[in-house]
Amino acid sequence: MTRTTTTATTLRPVPAAAGPRTGRALVVIGDEVPDWVLRWCTRIAREVRHRPVPGRPAEPVSTERVRAIADIAAGAARRGNPVLALPSQPQARSTPPRVVAAVRQLPDDAPALTDAAACAGHMGADLVVAHGLPVSLGERSIGLDAAVQDAARLLDAAVAAAVESEPGLAVRAWLARVRPHELVGEQLDADLLVLGGPRLGRSGPLGLVARSALFHAPCPVLLIPRPPRPA
């Protein structure tokens, strides 16, 4: 088996004179760092670290290649660094740009929501705040009404937070009747998917939803580390 060695390249955008906040380095896994990423990171004075895609170029969607990307993403995110994984074969979209932020709960996903809104602003895109409610909660399931109401409250709060963080941004909610890991699969219609990643400092592989996104989402995936659980 041929081993491919990858090296990290550090890109240091010029810090903005004033910005909403600073953050840890953004690790970009892919062939080329998009311009909107450099604009976003310059605005918030965030360092960009570029990691070439591991594996053989002749096998851009091989399982081994995606697993290597997942390992890089897990390691970076657990050190508190957001990770942007770029697809080797992105799908073209004919509709206006769209960023999808998949939220599970607040306040854990608040950082991901804030970054999703900022990215949408730099991409000139609309933002869709999405939450998956499994189809196993059928129309006659006990607790269905409560689950739908909880999901609606979560989405209302998430939309309000996104609008507050990026005034003027077009934001809408999407309650999808699918499992969370199905929400981020091949059928996702987006130019960027943003979701919460591993908790800071926690060991082990990525969770099911993050892995599903890296393996199956047809667009770039931005993983934002979740805060550690309260002691």
XYZ file of C-alpha atoms in Angstrom:
231
model
C 0.000 0.000 0.000
C 1.357 3.443 -0.911
C 1.471 5.905 1.943
C 0.793 9.538 1.180
C 2.390 12.111 3.438
C 0.474 15.313 4.010
C 1.753 18.554 5.458
C -0.056 21.451 7.013
C 0.289 24.932 5.547
C -0.442 27.904 7.774
C -2.108 30.905 6.169
C -2.231 33.978 8.371
C -4.861 36.448 7.216
C -4.327 40.078 8.149
C -6.308 40.708 11.377
C -9.282 42.977 10.939
C -9.191 46.274 12.767
C -12.261 45.218 14.684
C -14.280 42.042 14.649
C -17.032 40.263 16.547
C -14.651 37.761 18.147
C -11.443 35.861 17.738
C -11.240 32.090 17.616
C -8.942 29.117 17.345
C -7.342 28.180 14.043
C -9.572 26.907 11.260
C -8.252 23.653 9.798
C -9.163 23.370 6.111
C -8.935 19.877 4.614
C -8.991 20.078 0.837
C -7.196 21.044 -2.316
C -7.641 24.819 -2.110
C -8.882 27.277 0.507
C -11.972 29.144 -0.815
C -11.838 32.944 -0.972
C -14.856 33.328 1.301
C -13.000 31.376 4.000
C -10.084 33.805 3.881
C -12.477 36.764 4.070
C -14.297 35.258 7.046
C -11.128 34.403 8.949
C -9.586 37.801 8.230
C -12.644 39.487 9.673
C -12.396 37.612 12.963
C -8.578 37.385 13.054
C -8.615 33.593 12.876
C -5.594 31.668 11.617
C -6.123 29.239 8.724
C -4.255 25.934 8.605
C -4.481 24.126 5.283
C -4.192 20.335 5.180
C -4.028 18.702 1.726
C -6.509 15.896 1.182
C -4.918 12.575 2.208
C -4.987 9.525 -0.034
C -4.506 9.025 -3.754
C -6.076 11.608 -6.105
C -7.205 8.774 -8.375
C -9.526 7.603 -5.600
C -11.191 10.846 -4.447
C -14.135 9.208 -2.685
C -12.498 6.034 -1.361
C -13.432 4.860 2.131
C -9.788 5.005 3.196
C -9.523 8.605 2.042
C -12.671 9.722 3.857
C -11.633 7.918 7.034
C -8.306 9.752 6.943
C -10.184 13.044 6.628
C -12.420 12.052 9.559
C -9.346 11.287 11.696
C -7.810 14.681 10.920
C -11.137 16.386 11.648
C -11.603 14.550 14.953
C -8.119 15.397 16.187
C -8.372 19.073 15.259
C -11.886 19.525 16.640
C -11.040 17.881 19.968
C -8.230 20.427 20.363
C -10.847 23.145 19.956
C -10.180 23.951 16.290
C -13.080 24.244 13.829
C -12.633 22.073 10.738
C -13.744 22.686 7.160
C -13.690 19.548 4.995
C -13.952 20.269 1.271
C -15.381 17.587 -1.040
C -13.132 16.305 -3.812
C -16.069 16.247 -6.226
C -18.504 19.002 -5.184
C -21.931 19.036 -6.776
C -22.942 22.124 -8.716
C -26.134 23.878 -7.618
C -28.202 26.105 -9.897
C -30.161 27.824 -7.127
C -28.918 30.804 -5.049
C -26.216 29.903 -2.471
C -27.482 28.172 0.655
C -25.873 27.398 3.997
C -27.528 24.762 6.186
C -26.887 24.772 9.944
C -27.940 21.476 11.536
C -28.801 22.100 15.184
C -29.409 19.484 17.845
C -29.781 21.610 20.954
C -29.008 25.006 22.371
C -26.824 26.400 23.833
C -24.422 23.617 22.738
C -24.842 24.470 19.054
C -24.783 28.249 19.507
C -21.146 28.551 18.286
C -21.984 26.546 15.152
C -25.024 28.732 14.541
C -23.009 31.938 14.871
C -20.334 30.691 12.473
C -22.962 29.442 10.013
C -24.551 32.896 9.910
C -21.157 34.555 9.403
C -20.243 32.147 6.598
C -23.570 32.746 4.882
C -22.902 36.463 4.999
C -19.486 36.084 3.371
C -20.844 33.681 0.737
C -23.825 35.884 -0.110
C -26.033 32.943 0.839
C -29.304 32.348 2.649
C -29.194 30.390 5.900
C -31.410 27.401 6.632
C -31.523 26.286 10.271
C -32.403 22.587 10.255
C -33.398 20.040 12.877
C -34.155 16.364 12.337
C -37.171 14.720 13.979
C -37.130 10.944 13.353
C -39.920 9.409 11.304
C -40.214 6.765 14.055
C -42.348 9.349 15.836
C -45.377 8.495 13.737
C -48.599 10.453 13.634
C -50.061 8.351 16.465
C -46.935 8.128 18.588
C -47.231 9.068 22.223
C -45.389 12.331 22.757
C -45.368 13.366 19.095
C -47.074 16.711 19.759
C -44.615 17.517 22.534
C -41.642 16.550 20.344
C -42.868 18.757 17.478
C -43.456 21.672 19.856
C -39.977 21.279 21.366
C -38.443 21.196 17.876
C -40.389 24.293 16.847
C -39.200 26.194 19.929
C -35.613 25.133 19.238
C -35.804 26.331 15.636
C -37.477 29.618 16.602
C -34.690 30.322 19.091
C -32.013 29.320 16.593
C -33.415 31.533 13.836
C -33.632 34.488 16.230
C -30.020 33.946 17.347
C -28.786 33.742 13.744
C -30.580 36.953 12.761
C -29.174 38.717 15.807
C -25.601 37.621 15.025
C -25.799 38.566 11.326
C -28.368 41.384 10.827
C -29.949 41.468 7.382
C -29.320 37.778 6.705
C -32.198 35.789 5.186
C -32.861 32.918 7.612
C -35.551 30.251 7.639
C -36.261 27.144 9.691
C -36.539 23.582 8.396
C -37.999 20.777 10.502
C -37.093 17.582 8.644
C -38.858 14.313 9.479
C -35.646 12.271 9.346
C -33.036 11.029 11.755
C -30.269 13.578 12.385
C -27.637 11.545 10.508
C -29.999 11.251 7.522
C -30.442 15.021 7.435
C -26.792 15.494 6.461
C -26.695 12.845 3.714
C -26.499 12.744 -0.080
C -29.844 14.468 -0.623
C -28.863 17.630 1.238
C -29.317 20.705 -0.953
C -26.632 23.098 0.285
C -23.398 24.871 -0.613
C -22.138 24.505 2.960
C -23.209 22.357 5.902
C -22.374 23.575 9.421
C -22.847 21.445 12.520
C -21.510 20.951 16.003
C -18.496 18.688 16.268
C -16.874 16.840 19.165
C -16.739 18.357 22.608
C -13.489 20.063 23.489
C -11.049 17.640 25.088
C -13.171 14.519 24.633
C -11.393 11.475 23.178
C -12.633 8.961 20.628
C -13.915 9.060 17.037
C -16.428 11.480 15.591
C -20.094 10.904 16.342
C -22.559 9.368 13.895
C -23.904 12.656 12.535
C -20.454 14.174 11.936
C -19.197 10.986 10.283
C -22.289 10.781 8.087
C -21.750 14.378 7.004
C -18.096 13.786 6.070
C -18.898 10.561 4.219
C -22.101 11.566 2.451
C -22.774 15.324 2.329
C -22.399 16.640 -1.251
C -20.957 19.965 -0.068
C -18.226 21.349 2.213
C -18.737 20.460 5.886
C -17.796 22.829 8.710
C -17.482 21.208 12.150
C -17.543 23.592 15.105
C -16.388 22.072 18.429
C -19.040 21.979 21.123
C -18.151 23.304 24.579
C -17.212 20.799 27.298
C -19.980 19.547 29.526
C -20.323 21.418 32.823
C -18.407 19.757 35.656
